Amino acid sequence: MHELSITKSMLDLVLDQAQKNGAEKVQGINLVIGEMSGVVDDCVRFYFDFLSKGTIAEGAHISVKIVPAQARCRKCGKQFKLNGLDWLCPSCGTTQINIVEGKELYLESIEVP
Amino acid sequence: MKIKILKDILSANDQRAKENRELLDRNDILAINFMASPGAGKTSLILETINRLKRNLKIGVVEGDVSSSLDAEIVAKEGVPVVQINTGGTCHLNATMVASAFDNLPLEEIELLLIENVGNLICPAAFALGEDLNVLISSVPEGDDKPHKYPVMFSKAHLVVLNKIDLLPHVLFDLPAFTEAVKGLNNGVEIFEVSCKTGQGIERWTSWLSNRLNKRPSTS
């Protein structure tokens, strides 16, 4: 739902970084998106197509690395993948968990000629 | 050729939020970002807070909504400065919108700034505004499973207010399960059980807030 403003921010960042690196064209954009960031990559691609029109990033290929949601148990220290509504430590059964991976939302790199 | 960037996509918003934070600090303002689903009681809690604290504290309000100025009109009746932001479809406030609201508030005369975000449990979590505290309002009719369904929002909250506890006898809501789920995700977070309708629990919330304001180091 908030992908429009996130895609706009992403495009601004890409264009800014491309300019700082003296690039005249951006061919590829590599994003890292956590499963729990609430960002849907297909929506980002959809918005990117029209937001990037007329910029040096128009037509750039977006590849996305999805980071699975991982939690760590505060009691026994076990790290585990979060699945759906299963919010218990698989090892000791406690609900005392910290989300340690899956909230990422960053521009990993851009590809230029 | 690949150029490594490794920059947060929302870094521009984070930078603006930092500038808002600095402006609030210069004016010695405690700012609270209220986030909740539509109808959980954001405006009601803001009104209760104003009612009980306005005699001793200078309060300002920023109202965020997709459209209309209904909330700002209700708050304005309390005699406190209020600015309405209409996001025009956007599902959250961002730091730039809040910065523009600051231009229309007498910041030097405000000690406590209450910011009501757009009703939504997903998007507002991603956009820092420059606030001191994220307060998440959940309400009994929404059900006790909300922490599991919106874990990012619940893990980012500094405080959780559970509103409409007067409805506990009438709806299926497992209070211990809710509390355990919230504390499981967010160790040490304080939960305030309140009813904006009956006033139950509001005193504990406003006392906590007053204490927090008194504890703030003075910048002047």
Short mmCIF file of C-alpha atoms in Angstrom, two decimals:
data_model
loop_
_atom_site.label_atom_id
_atom_site.label_comp_id
_atom_site.label_asym_id
_atom_site.label_seq_id
_atom_site.Cartn_x
_atom_site.Cartn_y
_atom_site.Cartn_z
CA MET A 1 0.00 0.00 0.00
CA HIS A 2 2.86 2.39 0.80
CA GLU A 3 4.96 1.16 -2.13
CA LEU A 4 4.33 4.33 -4.16
CA SER A 5 6.22 6.57 -1.73
CA ILE A 6 8.83 3.88 -1.09
CA THR A 7 9.42 3.45 -4.84
CA LYS A 8 9.70 7.22 -5.21
CA SER A 9 12.32 7.30 -2.42
CA MET A 10 14.14 4.39 -4.02
CA LEU A 11 14.21 6.10 -7.43
CA ASP A 12 15.47 9.37 -5.89
CA LEU A 13 18.23 7.45 -4.13
CA VAL A 14 19.18 5.57 -7.32
CA LEU A 15 19.32 8.78 -9.38
CA ASP A 16 21.31 10.58 -6.69
CA GLN A 17 23.83 7.75 -6.41
CA ALA A 18 24.08 7.39 -10.19
CA GLN A 19 24.85 11.09 -10.51
CA LYS A 20 27.45 10.96 -7.73
CA ASN A 21 29.14 8.13 -9.60
CA GLY A 22 29.00 9.96 -12.93
CA ALA A 23 26.73 7.37 -14.54
CA GLU A 24 24.69 8.35 -17.58
CA LYS A 25 22.41 5.34 -17.46
CA VAL A 26 21.19 2.88 -14.84
CA GLN A 27 20.69 -0.61 -16.24
CA GLY A 28 20.02 -2.55 -13.09
CA ILE A 29 18.87 -1.96 -9.51
CA ASN A 30 19.47 -4.53 -6.78
CA LEU A 31 17.24 -4.25 -3.75
CA VAL A 32 17.14 -6.12 -0.47
CA ILE A 33 13.64 -6.38 0.99
CA GLY A 34 12.82 -8.12 4.25
CA GLU A 35 9.80 -10.39 4.34
CA MET A 36 8.43 -8.31 7.24
CA SER A 37 9.12 -4.86 5.78
CA GLY A 38 5.56 -4.89 4.40
CA VAL A 39 6.86 -4.03 0.94
CA VAL A 40 5.62 -6.06 -2.03
CA ASP A 41 8.26 -6.26 -4.75
CA ASP A 42 5.74 -6.57 -7.60
CA CYS A 43 4.18 -3.26 -6.53
CA VAL A 44 7.61 -1.62 -6.50
CA ARG A 45 8.22 -2.80 -10.06
CA PHE A 46 4.80 -1.60 -11.15
CA TYR A 47 5.30 1.90 -9.73
CA PHE A 48 8.90 2.05 -10.91
CA ASP A 49 7.84 1.62 -14.54
CA PHE A 50 5.94 4.86 -14.63
CA LEU A 51 7.91 6.85 -12.03
CA SER A 52 11.19 6.26 -13.87
CA LYS A 53 9.91 7.39 -17.28
CA GLY A 54 12.16 10.04 -18.76
CA THR A 55 14.94 9.47 -16.17
CA ILE A 56 18.27 7.74 -16.72
CA ALA A 57 16.87 4.77 -14.80
CA GLU A 58 14.00 4.18 -17.22
CA GLY A 59 13.90 0.52 -18.25
CA ALA A 60 16.32 -0.59 -15.52
CA HIS A 61 15.94 -4.16 -14.41
CA ILE A 62 14.99 -4.49 -10.75
CA SER A 63 16.17 -7.57 -8.95
CA VAL A 64 15.08 -8.18 -5.39
CA LYS A 65 16.64 -10.32 -2.72
CA ILE A 66 13.96 -11.26 -0.20
CA VAL A 67 15.26 -11.76 3.35
CA PRO A 68 13.18 -14.31 5.28
CA ALA A 69 11.88 -13.34 8.70
CA GLN A 70 14.07 -14.76 11.44
CA ALA A 71 13.65 -14.53 15.17
CA ARG A 72 15.89 -15.34 18.11
CA CYS A 73 14.59 -16.73 21.38
CA ARG A 74 15.47 -14.53 24.36
CA LYS A 75 15.44 -17.53 26.67
CA CYS A 76 17.44 -20.26 24.92
CA GLY A 77 19.06 -18.22 22.13
CA LYS A 78 17.79 -20.40 19.30
CA GLN A 79 17.46 -18.61 15.98
CA PHE A 80 14.59 -19.75 13.78
CA LYS A 81 12.53 -18.87 10.74
CA LEU A 82 9.12 -17.35 11.45
CA ASN A 83 6.22 -19.07 9.76
CA GLY A 84 2.78 -17.51 9.69
CA LEU A 85 1.22 -17.31 13.11
CA ASP A 86 3.74 -19.64 14.69
CA TRP A 87 5.36 -17.19 17.08
CA LEU A 88 6.84 -19.67 19.50
CA CYS A 89 10.43 -20.76 19.91
CA PRO A 90 10.54 -24.25 18.34
CA SER A 91 13.14 -25.28 20.88
CA CYS A 92 11.70 -24.19 24.25
CA GLY A 93 8.16 -23.06 23.35
CA THR A 94 8.41 -19.52 24.78
CA THR A 95 6.88 -16.43 23.15
CA GLN A 96 9.88 -14.34 24.23
CA ILE A 97 11.39 -13.67 20.83
CA ASN A 98 13.16 -10.85 19.03
CA ILE A 99 12.80 -10.34 15.30
CA VAL A 100 16.40 -10.29 14.08
CA GLU A 101 16.02 -10.42 10.29
CA GLY A 102 13.30 -9.59 7.81
CA LYS A 103 12.76 -5.84 8.28
CA GLU A 104 15.45 -4.85 5.74
CA LEU A 105 14.69 -2.32 3.02
CA TYR A 106 17.77 -1.06 1.23
CA LEU A 107 19.46 -0.40 -2.07
CA GLU A 108 22.27 -2.92 -2.33
CA SER A 109 23.78 -1.77 -5.62
CA ILE A 110 23.12 -0.30 -9.02
CA GLU A 111 24.42 -1.48 -12.39
CA VAL A 112 25.71 1.05 -14.85
CA PRO A 113 27.40 0.71 -18.27
CA MET B 1 29.60 -2.31 -13.81
CA LYS B 2 28.13 -2.82 -10.37
CA ILE B 3 28.30 0.05 -7.85
CA LYS B 4 27.75 -0.91 -4.23
CA ILE B 5 25.40 1.51 -2.44
CA LEU B 6 24.08 -0.21 0.72
CA LYS B 7 21.77 2.64 1.67
CA ASP B 8 18.38 2.47 3.29
CA ILE B 9 15.65 3.28 0.80
CA LEU B 10 13.98 5.53 3.34
CA SER B 11 17.20 7.35 4.28
CA ALA B 12 15.86 10.65 2.87
CA ASN B 13 12.83 10.41 5.19
CA ASP B 14 15.07 9.42 8.09
CA GLN B 15 17.21 12.50 7.46
CA ARG B 16 14.14 14.76 7.48
CA ALA B 17 12.90 13.05 10.64
CA LYS B 18 16.25 13.82 12.25
CA GLU B 19 15.85 17.50 11.32
CA ASN B 20 12.34 17.48 12.83
CA ARG B 21 13.79 15.89 15.96
CA GLU B 22 16.40 18.66 16.22
CA LEU B 23 13.74 21.35 15.83
CA LEU B 24 11.58 19.70 18.52
CA ASP B 25 14.59 19.45 20.83
CA ARG B 26 15.43 23.13 20.36
CA ASN B 27 11.88 23.94 21.43
CA ASP B 28 11.94 21.43 24.28
CA ILE B 29 8.93 19.52 22.96
CA LEU B 30 8.02 15.92 23.70
CA ALA B 31 6.43 14.50 20.54
CA ILE B 32 4.25 11.41 20.41
CA ASN B 33 3.33 9.54 17.24
CA PHE B 34 -0.01 7.77 17.76
CA MET B 35 -0.49 4.82 15.46
CA ALA B 36 -3.45 2.47 15.28
CA SER B 37 -5.97 0.94 12.94
CA PRO B 38 -8.99 3.08 11.97
CA GLY B 39 -11.45 3.35 14.84
CA ALA B 40 -9.13 2.13 17.61
CA GLY B 41 -9.44 5.44 19.45
CA LYS B 42 -6.54 7.67 18.43
CA THR B 43 -8.59 10.85 18.43
CA SER B 44 -10.43 9.79 21.61
CA LEU B 45 -7.17 9.20 23.48
CA ILE B 46 -5.78 12.52 22.23
CA LEU B 47 -8.92 14.30 23.45
CA GLU B 48 -8.75 12.56 26.85
CA THR B 49 -5.07 13.46 27.13
CA ILE B 50 -5.75 17.11 26.28
CA ASN B 51 -8.67 17.27 28.69
CA ARG B 52 -6.67 16.04 31.63
CA LEU B 53 -3.37 17.78 30.94
CA LYS B 54 -4.16 21.09 29.26
CA ARG B 55 -4.40 23.00 32.52
CA ASN B 56 -0.77 22.25 33.35
CA LEU B 57 0.77 21.68 29.97
CA LYS B 58 0.93 23.47 26.65
CA ILE B 59 -0.25 20.96 24.09
CA GLY B 60 -0.25 21.02 20.28
CA VAL B 61 -1.75 18.52 17.88
CA VAL B 62 -1.03 17.35 14.34
CA GLU B 63 -3.89 15.40 12.78
CA GLY B 64 -3.11 13.10 9.87
CA ASP B 65 -5.90 11.76 7.71
CA VAL B 66 -6.32 10.69 4.12
CA SER B 67 -9.05 13.32 3.80
CA SER B 68 -11.34 15.63 5.80
CA SER B 69 -10.66 17.98 8.71
CA LEU B 70 -13.17 16.36 11.08
CA ASP B 71 -10.57 15.39 13.68
CA ALA B 72 -8.87 18.79 13.66
CA GLU B 73 -12.22 20.49 14.17
CA ILE B 74 -12.99 18.32 17.20
CA VAL B 75 -9.53 18.94 18.68
CA ALA B 76 -9.70 22.70 17.99
CA LYS B 77 -12.77 22.89 20.27
CA GLU B 78 -10.43 22.04 23.14
CA GLY B 79 -8.66 25.31 22.55
CA VAL B 80 -5.27 23.88 21.61
CA PRO B 81 -3.33 24.66 18.42
CA VAL B 82 -3.97 21.98 15.80
CA VAL B 83 -2.91 21.43 12.21
CA GLN B 84 -4.66 18.99 9.90
CA ILE B 85 -2.57 17.17 7.30
CA ASN B 86 -4.51 15.57 4.47
CA THR B 87 -2.29 12.99 2.85
CA GLY B 88 -4.53 12.80 -0.23
CA GLY B 89 -4.54 9.03 -0.44
CA THR B 90 -1.17 8.29 1.11
CA CYS B 91 -1.59 5.74 3.91
CA HIS B 92 0.89 7.26 6.39
CA LEU B 93 2.44 10.53 7.51
CA ASN B 94 6.05 11.15 6.58
CA ALA B 95 8.67 13.48 8.00
CA THR B 96 8.21 16.10 5.25
CA MET B 97 4.46 16.38 5.90
CA VAL B 98 5.09 16.81 9.61
CA ALA B 99 7.78 19.43 8.93
CA SER B 100 5.25 21.45 6.93
CA ALA B 101 2.78 21.19 9.83
CA PHE B 102 5.47 22.66 12.12
CA ASP B 103 5.41 25.84 10.01
CA ASN B 104 1.81 26.35 11.14
CA LEU B 105 2.24 25.63 14.84
CA PRO B 106 3.52 27.97 17.58
CA LEU B 107 6.32 25.54 18.51
CA GLU B 108 7.85 27.89 21.08
CA GLU B 109 4.59 27.70 23.02
CA ILE B 110 4.23 23.89 22.95
CA GLU B 111 5.55 21.36 25.47
CA LEU B 112 3.71 18.25 24.35
CA LEU B 113 2.99 17.53 20.69
CA LEU B 114 0.46 14.82 19.88
CA ILE B 115 0.69 13.54 16.31
CA GLU B 116 -2.15 11.38 15.06
CA ASN B 117 -0.96 9.20 12.21
CA VAL B 118 -3.21 7.80 9.48
CA GLY B 119 -5.24 4.82 10.70
CA ASN B 120 -3.23 1.85 9.48
CA LEU B 121 -1.11 -0.78 11.22
CA ILE B 122 1.40 -1.32 8.40
CA CYS B 123 2.72 1.72 6.58
CA PRO B 124 3.22 4.26 9.41
CA ALA B 125 5.74 1.89 11.02
CA ALA B 126 8.19 2.50 8.18
CA PHE B 127 8.23 6.30 8.30
CA ALA B 128 9.95 8.06 11.19
CA LEU B 129 8.58 11.55 11.87
CA GLY B 130 11.06 12.79 14.47
CA GLU B 131 8.94 11.68 17.40
CA ASP B 132 10.17 10.79 20.92
CA LEU B 133 7.67 8.01 21.40
CA ASN B 134 5.70 5.66 19.21
CA VAL B 135 2.44 4.88 20.93
CA LEU B 136 0.43 2.06 19.45
CA ILE B 137 -3.26 1.98 20.29
CA SER B 138 -4.96 -1.36 19.97
CA SER B 139 -8.58 -1.90 20.92
CA VAL B 140 -10.53 -4.80 22.33
CA PRO B 141 -12.98 -5.28 19.39
CA GLU B 142 -10.03 -5.71 17.01
CA GLY B 143 -9.13 -8.99 18.68
CA ASP B 144 -6.17 -10.30 20.67
CA ASP B 145 -4.29 -11.60 17.60
CA LYS B 146 -3.18 -8.18 16.34
CA PRO B 147 0.40 -8.44 17.70
CA HIS B 148 0.91 -11.58 15.60
CA LYS B 149 -0.63 -10.04 12.51
CA TYR B 150 1.24 -6.72 12.70
CA PRO B 151 4.52 -7.69 14.37
CA VAL B 152 6.59 -4.83 12.94
CA MET B 153 4.26 -2.19 14.34
CA PHE B 154 4.10 -3.91 17.72
CA SER B 155 7.86 -4.37 17.90
CA LYS B 156 8.46 -0.67 17.13
CA ALA B 157 6.08 0.69 19.76
CA HIS B 158 7.51 2.30 22.90
CA LEU B 159 4.11 2.00 24.55
CA VAL B 160 0.98 0.05 23.84
CA VAL B 161 -2.41 1.40 24.86
CA LEU B 162 -5.25 -1.13 24.85
CA ASN B 163 -8.45 0.89 24.46
CA LYS B 164 -12.14 -0.02 24.92
CA ILE B 165 -11.53 -2.34 27.89
CA ASP B 166 -15.13 -1.61 28.94
CA LEU B 167 -16.04 -4.04 26.13
CA LEU B 168 -14.04 -6.97 27.58
CA PRO B 169 -17.12 -8.66 29.10
CA HIS B 170 -18.92 -8.55 25.75
CA VAL B 171 -16.39 -9.74 23.19
CA LEU B 172 -13.97 -12.63 22.80
CA PHE B 173 -10.65 -11.12 23.79
CA ASP B 174 -8.03 -13.06 25.71
CA LEU B 175 -6.25 -10.31 27.68
CA PRO B 176 -3.42 -12.54 29.05
CA ALA B 177 -2.79 -13.90 25.53
CA PHE B 178 -2.66 -10.35 24.12
CA THR B 179 -0.29 -9.21 26.86
CA GLU B 180 1.96 -12.22 26.38
CA ALA B 181 2.07 -11.70 22.61
CA VAL B 182 2.94 -7.99 22.98
CA LYS B 183 5.64 -8.61 25.60
CA GLY B 184 6.95 -11.54 23.60
CA LEU B 185 7.62 -9.31 20.59
CA ASN B 186 8.62 -6.22 22.50
CA ASN B 187 10.35 -6.97 25.73
CA GLY B 188 9.73 -4.42 28.47
CA VAL B 189 7.07 -2.43 26.64
CA GLU B 190 4.51 -0.90 28.96
CA ILE B 191 0.84 -1.71 28.28
CA PHE B 192 -1.86 0.72 29.41
CA GLU B 193 -5.37 -0.73 29.61
CA VAL B 194 -7.86 2.10 29.17
CA SER B 195 -11.36 2.99 28.17
CA CYS B 196 -11.70 6.44 26.63
CA LYS B 197 -15.47 6.03 27.05
CA THR B 198 -15.57 5.36 30.80
CA GLY B 199 -12.25 7.00 31.66
CA GLN B 200 -10.92 3.81 33.23
CA GLY B 201 -7.12 3.66 33.20
CA ILE B 202 -6.69 7.11 31.64
CA GLU B 203 -5.27 8.54 34.85
CA ARG B 204 -2.40 6.00 34.81
CA TRP B 205 -1.59 6.98 31.21
CA THR B 206 -1.64 10.73 31.82
CA SER B 207 0.39 10.37 35.03
CA TRP B 208 2.97 8.35 33.15
CA LEU B 209 3.08 11.07 30.49
CA SER B 210 3.41 13.89 33.05
CA ASN B 211 6.26 12.04 34.74
CA ARG B 212 7.98 11.51 31.43
CA LEU B 213 7.72 15.23 30.68
CA ASN B 214 9.14 16.17 34.05
CA LYS B 215 12.04 13.81 33.53
CA ARG B 216 13.07 15.35 30.24
CA PRO B 217 16.41 17.12 30.44
CA SER B 218 15.89 20.81 29.81
CA THR B 219 17.68 22.13 26.76
CA SER B 220 17.30 25.76 27.76
#
